[in-house]
GROMACS .gro file of C-alpha atoms in nm:
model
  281
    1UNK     CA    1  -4.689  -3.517   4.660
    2UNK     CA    2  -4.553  -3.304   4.365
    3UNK     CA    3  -4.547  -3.445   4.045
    4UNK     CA    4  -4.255  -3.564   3.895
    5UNK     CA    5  -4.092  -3.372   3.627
    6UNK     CA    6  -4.127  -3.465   3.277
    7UNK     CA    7  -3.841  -3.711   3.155
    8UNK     CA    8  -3.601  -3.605   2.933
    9UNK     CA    9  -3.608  -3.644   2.541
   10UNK     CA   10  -3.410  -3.929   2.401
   11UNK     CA   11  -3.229  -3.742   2.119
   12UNK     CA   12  -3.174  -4.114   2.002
   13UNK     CA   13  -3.519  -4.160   1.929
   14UNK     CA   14  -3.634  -4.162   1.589
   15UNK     CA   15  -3.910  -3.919   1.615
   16UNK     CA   16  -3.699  -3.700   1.768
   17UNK     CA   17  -3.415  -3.711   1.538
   18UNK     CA   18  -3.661  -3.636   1.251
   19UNK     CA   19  -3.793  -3.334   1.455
   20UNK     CA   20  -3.489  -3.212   1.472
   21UNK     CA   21  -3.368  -3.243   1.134
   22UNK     CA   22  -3.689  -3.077   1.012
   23UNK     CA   23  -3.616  -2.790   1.253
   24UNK     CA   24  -3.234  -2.735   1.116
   25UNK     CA   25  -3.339  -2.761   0.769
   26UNK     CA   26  -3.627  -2.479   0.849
   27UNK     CA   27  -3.318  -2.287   0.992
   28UNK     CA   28  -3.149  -2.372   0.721
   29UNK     CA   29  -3.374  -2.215   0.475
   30UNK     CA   30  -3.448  -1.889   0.664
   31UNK     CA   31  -3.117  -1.755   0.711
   32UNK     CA   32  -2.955  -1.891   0.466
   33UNK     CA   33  -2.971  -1.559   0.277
   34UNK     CA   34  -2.839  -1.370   0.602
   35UNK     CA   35  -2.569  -1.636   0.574
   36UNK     CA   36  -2.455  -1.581   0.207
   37UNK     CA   37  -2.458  -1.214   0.304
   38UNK     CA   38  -2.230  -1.240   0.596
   39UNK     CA   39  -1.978  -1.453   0.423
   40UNK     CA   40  -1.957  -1.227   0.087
   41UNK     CA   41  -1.884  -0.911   0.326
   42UNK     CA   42  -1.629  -1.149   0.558
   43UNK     CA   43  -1.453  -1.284   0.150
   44UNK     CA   44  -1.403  -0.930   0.082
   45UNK     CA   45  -1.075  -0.811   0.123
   46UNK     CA   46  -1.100  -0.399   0.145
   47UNK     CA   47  -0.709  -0.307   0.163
   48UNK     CA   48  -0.737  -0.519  -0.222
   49UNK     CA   49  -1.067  -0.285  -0.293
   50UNK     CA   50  -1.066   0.096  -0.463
   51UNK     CA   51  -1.214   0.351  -0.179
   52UNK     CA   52  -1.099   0.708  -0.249
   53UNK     CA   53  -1.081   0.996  -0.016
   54UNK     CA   54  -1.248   1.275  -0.203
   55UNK     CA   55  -1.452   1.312   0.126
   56UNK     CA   56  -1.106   1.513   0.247
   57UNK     CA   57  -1.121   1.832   0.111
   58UNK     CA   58  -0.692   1.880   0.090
   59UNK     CA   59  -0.704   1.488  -0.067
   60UNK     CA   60  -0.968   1.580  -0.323
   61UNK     CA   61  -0.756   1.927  -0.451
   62UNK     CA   62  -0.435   1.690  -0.506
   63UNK     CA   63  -0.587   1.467  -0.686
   64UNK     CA   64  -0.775   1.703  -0.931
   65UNK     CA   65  -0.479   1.870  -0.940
   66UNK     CA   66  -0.249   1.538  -1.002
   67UNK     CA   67  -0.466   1.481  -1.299
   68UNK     CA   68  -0.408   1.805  -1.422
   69UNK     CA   69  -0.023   1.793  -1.408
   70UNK     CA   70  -0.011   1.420  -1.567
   71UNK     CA   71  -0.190   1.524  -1.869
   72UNK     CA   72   0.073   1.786  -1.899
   73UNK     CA   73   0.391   1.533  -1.833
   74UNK     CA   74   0.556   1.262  -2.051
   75UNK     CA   75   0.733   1.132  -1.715
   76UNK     CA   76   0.965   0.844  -1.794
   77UNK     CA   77   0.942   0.781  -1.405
   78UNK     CA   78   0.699   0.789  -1.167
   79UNK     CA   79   0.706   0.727  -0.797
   80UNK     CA   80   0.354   0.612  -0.665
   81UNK     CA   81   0.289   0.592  -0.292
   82UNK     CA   82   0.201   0.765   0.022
   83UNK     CA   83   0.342   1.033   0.205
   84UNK     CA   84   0.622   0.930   0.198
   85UNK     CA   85   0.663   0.950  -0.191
   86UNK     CA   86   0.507   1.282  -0.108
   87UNK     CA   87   0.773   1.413   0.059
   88UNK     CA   88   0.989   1.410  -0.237
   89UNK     CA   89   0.819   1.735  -0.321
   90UNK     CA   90   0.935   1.924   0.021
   91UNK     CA   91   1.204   2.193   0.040
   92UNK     CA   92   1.361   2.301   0.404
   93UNK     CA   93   1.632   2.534   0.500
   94UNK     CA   94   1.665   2.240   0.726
   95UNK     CA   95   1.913   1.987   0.573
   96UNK     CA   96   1.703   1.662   0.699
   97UNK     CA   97   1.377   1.758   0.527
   98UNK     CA   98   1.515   1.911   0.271
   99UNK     CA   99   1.389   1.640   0.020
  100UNK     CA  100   1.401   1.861  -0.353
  101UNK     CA  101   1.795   1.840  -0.376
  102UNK     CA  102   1.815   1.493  -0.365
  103UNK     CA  103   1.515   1.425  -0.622
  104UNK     CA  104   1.629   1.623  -0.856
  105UNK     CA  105   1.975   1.469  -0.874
  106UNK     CA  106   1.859   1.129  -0.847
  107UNK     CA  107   1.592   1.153  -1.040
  108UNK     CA  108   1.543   1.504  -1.245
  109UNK     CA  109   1.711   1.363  -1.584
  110UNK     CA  110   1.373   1.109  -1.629
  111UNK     CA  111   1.117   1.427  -1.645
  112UNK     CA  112   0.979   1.257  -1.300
  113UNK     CA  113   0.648   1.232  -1.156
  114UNK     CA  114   0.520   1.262  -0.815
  115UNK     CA  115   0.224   1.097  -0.718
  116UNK     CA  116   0.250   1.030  -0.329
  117UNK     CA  117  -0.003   1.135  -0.092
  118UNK     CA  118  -0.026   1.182   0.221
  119UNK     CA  119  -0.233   0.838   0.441
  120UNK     CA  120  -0.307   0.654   0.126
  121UNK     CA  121  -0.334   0.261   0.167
  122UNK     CA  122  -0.335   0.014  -0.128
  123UNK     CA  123  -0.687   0.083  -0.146
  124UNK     CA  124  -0.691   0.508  -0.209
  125UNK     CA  125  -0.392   0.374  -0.464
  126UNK     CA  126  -0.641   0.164  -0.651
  127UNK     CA  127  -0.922   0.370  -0.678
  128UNK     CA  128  -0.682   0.696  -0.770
  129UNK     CA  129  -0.578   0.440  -1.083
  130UNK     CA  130  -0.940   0.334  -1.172
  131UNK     CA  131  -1.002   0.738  -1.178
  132UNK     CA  132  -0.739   0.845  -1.414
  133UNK     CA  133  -0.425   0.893  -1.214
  134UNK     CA  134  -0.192   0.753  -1.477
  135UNK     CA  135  -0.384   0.797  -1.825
  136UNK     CA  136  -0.229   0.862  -2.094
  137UNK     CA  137   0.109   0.832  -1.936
  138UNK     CA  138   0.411   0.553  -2.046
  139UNK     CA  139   0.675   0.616  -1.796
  140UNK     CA  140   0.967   0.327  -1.847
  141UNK     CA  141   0.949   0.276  -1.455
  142UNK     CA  142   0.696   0.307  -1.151
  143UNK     CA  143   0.885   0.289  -0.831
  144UNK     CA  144   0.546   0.162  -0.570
  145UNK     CA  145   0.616   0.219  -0.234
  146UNK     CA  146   0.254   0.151  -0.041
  147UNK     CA  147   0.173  -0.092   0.255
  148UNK     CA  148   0.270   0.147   0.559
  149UNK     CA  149  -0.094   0.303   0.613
  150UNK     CA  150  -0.257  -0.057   0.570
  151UNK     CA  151  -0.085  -0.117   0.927
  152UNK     CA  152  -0.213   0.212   1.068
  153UNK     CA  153  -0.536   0.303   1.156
  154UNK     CA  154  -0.733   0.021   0.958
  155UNK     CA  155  -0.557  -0.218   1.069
  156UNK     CA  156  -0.492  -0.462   0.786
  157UNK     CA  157  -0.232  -0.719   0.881
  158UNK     CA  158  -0.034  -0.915   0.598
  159UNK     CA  159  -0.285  -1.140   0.500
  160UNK     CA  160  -0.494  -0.804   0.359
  161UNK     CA  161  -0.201  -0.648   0.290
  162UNK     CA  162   0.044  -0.822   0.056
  163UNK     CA  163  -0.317  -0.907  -0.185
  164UNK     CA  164  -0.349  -0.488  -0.192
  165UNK     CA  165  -0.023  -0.459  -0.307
  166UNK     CA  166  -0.068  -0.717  -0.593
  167UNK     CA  167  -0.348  -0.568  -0.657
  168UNK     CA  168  -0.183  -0.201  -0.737
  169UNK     CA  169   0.065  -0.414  -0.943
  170UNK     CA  170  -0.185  -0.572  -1.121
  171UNK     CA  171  -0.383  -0.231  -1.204
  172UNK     CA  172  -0.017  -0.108  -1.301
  173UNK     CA  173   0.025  -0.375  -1.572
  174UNK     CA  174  -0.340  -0.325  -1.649
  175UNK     CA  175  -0.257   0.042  -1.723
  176UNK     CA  176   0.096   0.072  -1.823
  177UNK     CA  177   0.175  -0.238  -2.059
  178UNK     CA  178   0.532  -0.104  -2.136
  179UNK     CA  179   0.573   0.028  -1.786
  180UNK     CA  180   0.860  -0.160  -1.554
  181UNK     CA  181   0.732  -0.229  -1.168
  182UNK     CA  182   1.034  -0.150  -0.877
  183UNK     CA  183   0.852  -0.235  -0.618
  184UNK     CA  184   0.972  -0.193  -0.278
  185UNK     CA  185   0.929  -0.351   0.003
  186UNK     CA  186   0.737  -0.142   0.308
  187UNK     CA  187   0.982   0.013   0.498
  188UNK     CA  188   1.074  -0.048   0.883
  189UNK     CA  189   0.891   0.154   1.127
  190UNK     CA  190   0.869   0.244   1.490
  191UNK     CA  191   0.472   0.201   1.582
  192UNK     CA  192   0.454  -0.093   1.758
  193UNK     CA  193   0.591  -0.498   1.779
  194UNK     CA  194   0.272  -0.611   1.634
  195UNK     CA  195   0.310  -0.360   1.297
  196UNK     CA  196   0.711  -0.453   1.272
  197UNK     CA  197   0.615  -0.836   1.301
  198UNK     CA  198   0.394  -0.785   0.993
  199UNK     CA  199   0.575  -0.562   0.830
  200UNK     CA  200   0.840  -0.869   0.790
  201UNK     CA  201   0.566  -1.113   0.705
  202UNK     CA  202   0.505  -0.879   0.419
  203UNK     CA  203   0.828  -0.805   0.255
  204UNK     CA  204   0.920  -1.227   0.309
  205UNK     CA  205   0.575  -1.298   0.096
  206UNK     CA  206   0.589  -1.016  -0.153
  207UNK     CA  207   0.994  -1.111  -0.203
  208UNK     CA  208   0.868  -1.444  -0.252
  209UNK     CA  209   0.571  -1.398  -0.466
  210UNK     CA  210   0.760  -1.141  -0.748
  211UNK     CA  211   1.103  -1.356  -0.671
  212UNK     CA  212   1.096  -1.455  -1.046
  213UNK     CA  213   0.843  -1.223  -1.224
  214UNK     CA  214   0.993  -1.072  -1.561
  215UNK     CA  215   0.737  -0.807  -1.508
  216UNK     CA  216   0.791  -0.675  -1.154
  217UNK     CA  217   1.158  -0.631  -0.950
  218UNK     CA  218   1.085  -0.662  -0.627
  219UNK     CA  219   1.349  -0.494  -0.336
  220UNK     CA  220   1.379  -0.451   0.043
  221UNK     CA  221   1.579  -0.186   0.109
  222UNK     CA  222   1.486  -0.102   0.456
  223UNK     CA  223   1.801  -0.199   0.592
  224UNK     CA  224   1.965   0.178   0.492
  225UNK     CA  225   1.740   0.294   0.721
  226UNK     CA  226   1.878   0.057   1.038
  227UNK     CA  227   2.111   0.122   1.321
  228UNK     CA  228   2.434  -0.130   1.452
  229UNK     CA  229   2.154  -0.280   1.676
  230UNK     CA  230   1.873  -0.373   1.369
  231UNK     CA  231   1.658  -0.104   1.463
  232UNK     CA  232   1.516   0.194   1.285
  233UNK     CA  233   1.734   0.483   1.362
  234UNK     CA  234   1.612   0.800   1.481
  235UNK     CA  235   1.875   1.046   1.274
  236UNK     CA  236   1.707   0.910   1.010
  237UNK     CA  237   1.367   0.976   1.020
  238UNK     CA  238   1.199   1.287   1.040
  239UNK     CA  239   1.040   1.222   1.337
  240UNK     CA  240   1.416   1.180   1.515
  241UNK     CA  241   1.450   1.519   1.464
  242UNK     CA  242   1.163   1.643   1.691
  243UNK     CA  243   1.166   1.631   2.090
  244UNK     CA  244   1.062   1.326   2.266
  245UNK     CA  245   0.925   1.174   1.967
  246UNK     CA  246   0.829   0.755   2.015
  247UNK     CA  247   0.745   0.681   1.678
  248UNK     CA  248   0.958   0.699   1.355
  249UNK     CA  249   0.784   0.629   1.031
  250UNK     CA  250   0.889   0.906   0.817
  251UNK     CA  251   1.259   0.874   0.647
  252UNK     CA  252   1.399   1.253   0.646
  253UNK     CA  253   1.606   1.326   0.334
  254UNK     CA  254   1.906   1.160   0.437
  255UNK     CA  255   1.713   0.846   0.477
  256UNK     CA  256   1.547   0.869   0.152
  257UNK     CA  257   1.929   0.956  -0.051
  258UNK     CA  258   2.015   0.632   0.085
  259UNK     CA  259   1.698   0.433  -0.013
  260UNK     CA  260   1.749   0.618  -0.374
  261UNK     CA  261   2.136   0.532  -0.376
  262UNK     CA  262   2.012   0.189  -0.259
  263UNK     CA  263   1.802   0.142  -0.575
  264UNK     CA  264   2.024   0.339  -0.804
  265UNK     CA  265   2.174   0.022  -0.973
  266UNK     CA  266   1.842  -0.189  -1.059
  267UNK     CA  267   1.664   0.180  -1.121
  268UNK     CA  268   1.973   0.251  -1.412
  269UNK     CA  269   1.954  -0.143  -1.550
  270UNK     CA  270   1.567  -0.103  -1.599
  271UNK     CA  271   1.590   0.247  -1.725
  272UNK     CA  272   1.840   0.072  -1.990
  273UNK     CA  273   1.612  -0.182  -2.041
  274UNK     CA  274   1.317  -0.073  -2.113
  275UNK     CA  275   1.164  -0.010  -2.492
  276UNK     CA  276   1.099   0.289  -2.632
  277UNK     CA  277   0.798   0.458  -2.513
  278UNK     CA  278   0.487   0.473  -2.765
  279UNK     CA  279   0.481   0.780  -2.933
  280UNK     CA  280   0.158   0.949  -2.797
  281UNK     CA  281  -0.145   1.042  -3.060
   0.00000   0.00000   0.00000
């Protein structure tokens, strides 16, 4: 006759619960290390953390070269962003990305700055400010426009998102005392539903977060850039203009005269506004 098998451990027993206690304080103690570790890397927030690009050869020769052009300008605005600030700088015999009109009479009477490049997320914008992007400058206004990379290839919903941007704000005060913040809200997009739901989320927390900040104006104007039907429309992005094209992320210079007409109003009143720049040493 085989024996029978051994019974089963009452888990309500005394000895055992004290065995078993012993065993999960043991545990306890040996990965609790591994554990701290784990939960520091999951509390940190990287689209709210400075990681530059000088790894890209084309991204480290702007930058070098952005620091030597700001300590040659006294701009009283700058425009800080991505590539879409960086379009700003491009000329075209075509009318739609012919950008350098439309700066110049929007903005060409404030000696403007340029500092958009091409990918950045809130996190290339920090770490270009902790290296020197904006020393030595005043400018009476920085127009931010950053978020739309967070929701690209990293990934970074709202929840990462919206802390980047207060962090660039933050830096911004941090760096430019007497500066004025416009910031504006990220821009609509055709990518996908999941990047136009957050997208929303975004400009809802960030419009509620600055909704009564003396130092930052927050606006959404995304809405130039809709059709009848709420959607982004294609004549006005750059990507409309090319041939079976699915995504539109890019306004073409048509969509960017009505996001600077859109702005015009609170750009003039801060402009007004603001004190007189510090003479520099």
């Amino acid at each position: 006759m085989p024996p029978l098998p051994d019974p089963e451990p009452s888990f309500s027993s005394p000895a055992m619960q004290r065995r078993l206690l012993l065993r999960a304080a043991a545990g306890t103690l040996l990965f609790s290390p591994w554990l701290k570790a784990a939960q520091a890397r999951a509390a940190v927030n990287l689209a709210a953390t400075p990681i530059g690009r000088m790894d890209l050869p084309w991204w480290r020769k702007r930058f070098e070269a952005s620091l030597q052009q700001v300590r040659r300008s006294q701009p009283e605005l700058v425009w800080l962003g991505d590539s879409i600030t960086q379009n700003w700088e491009r000329s075209s015999p075509q009318p739609w990305a012919d950008y350098q009109p439309i700066w110049q009479r929007e903005y060409g009477r404030y000696q403007p700055l340029n500092l958009g490049f091409v990918g950045d997320t809130t996190s290339s914008v920090l770490w270009r400010l902790d290296h020197g992007q904006v020393q030595g400058l005043s400018p009476k206004v920085c127009i931010l426009l950053i978020g739309a990379n967070n929701l690209g290839r990293p990934h970074w919903g709202a929840h990462l998102t919206v802390p980047g941007i207060e962090a660039v704000v933050d830096k911004l005060h941090q760096l430019l005392p007497h500066t004025a913040v416009l910031l504006l809200g990220v821009l609509p997009s055709k990518r996908s539903a999941w990047i136009s739901a957050e997208t929303l989320k975004i400009n809802a927390a960030l419009a509620q977060r600055y909704a009564h900040s003396p130092l930052v104006t927050f606006l959404n104007v995304g809405h130039v850039l809709l059709d009848a039907q709420g959607q982004p429309d294609p004549a006005l992005y750059l990507e409309g203009h090319e041939t079976h094209q699915t995504v539109l992320l890019h306004p073409d210079a048509q969509g960017m005269e009505r996001i600077a007409q859109a702005i015009a109003p609170t750009l003039d009143k801060l402009m007004t506004d603001a004190p007189d720049r510090p003479m520099s040493p």
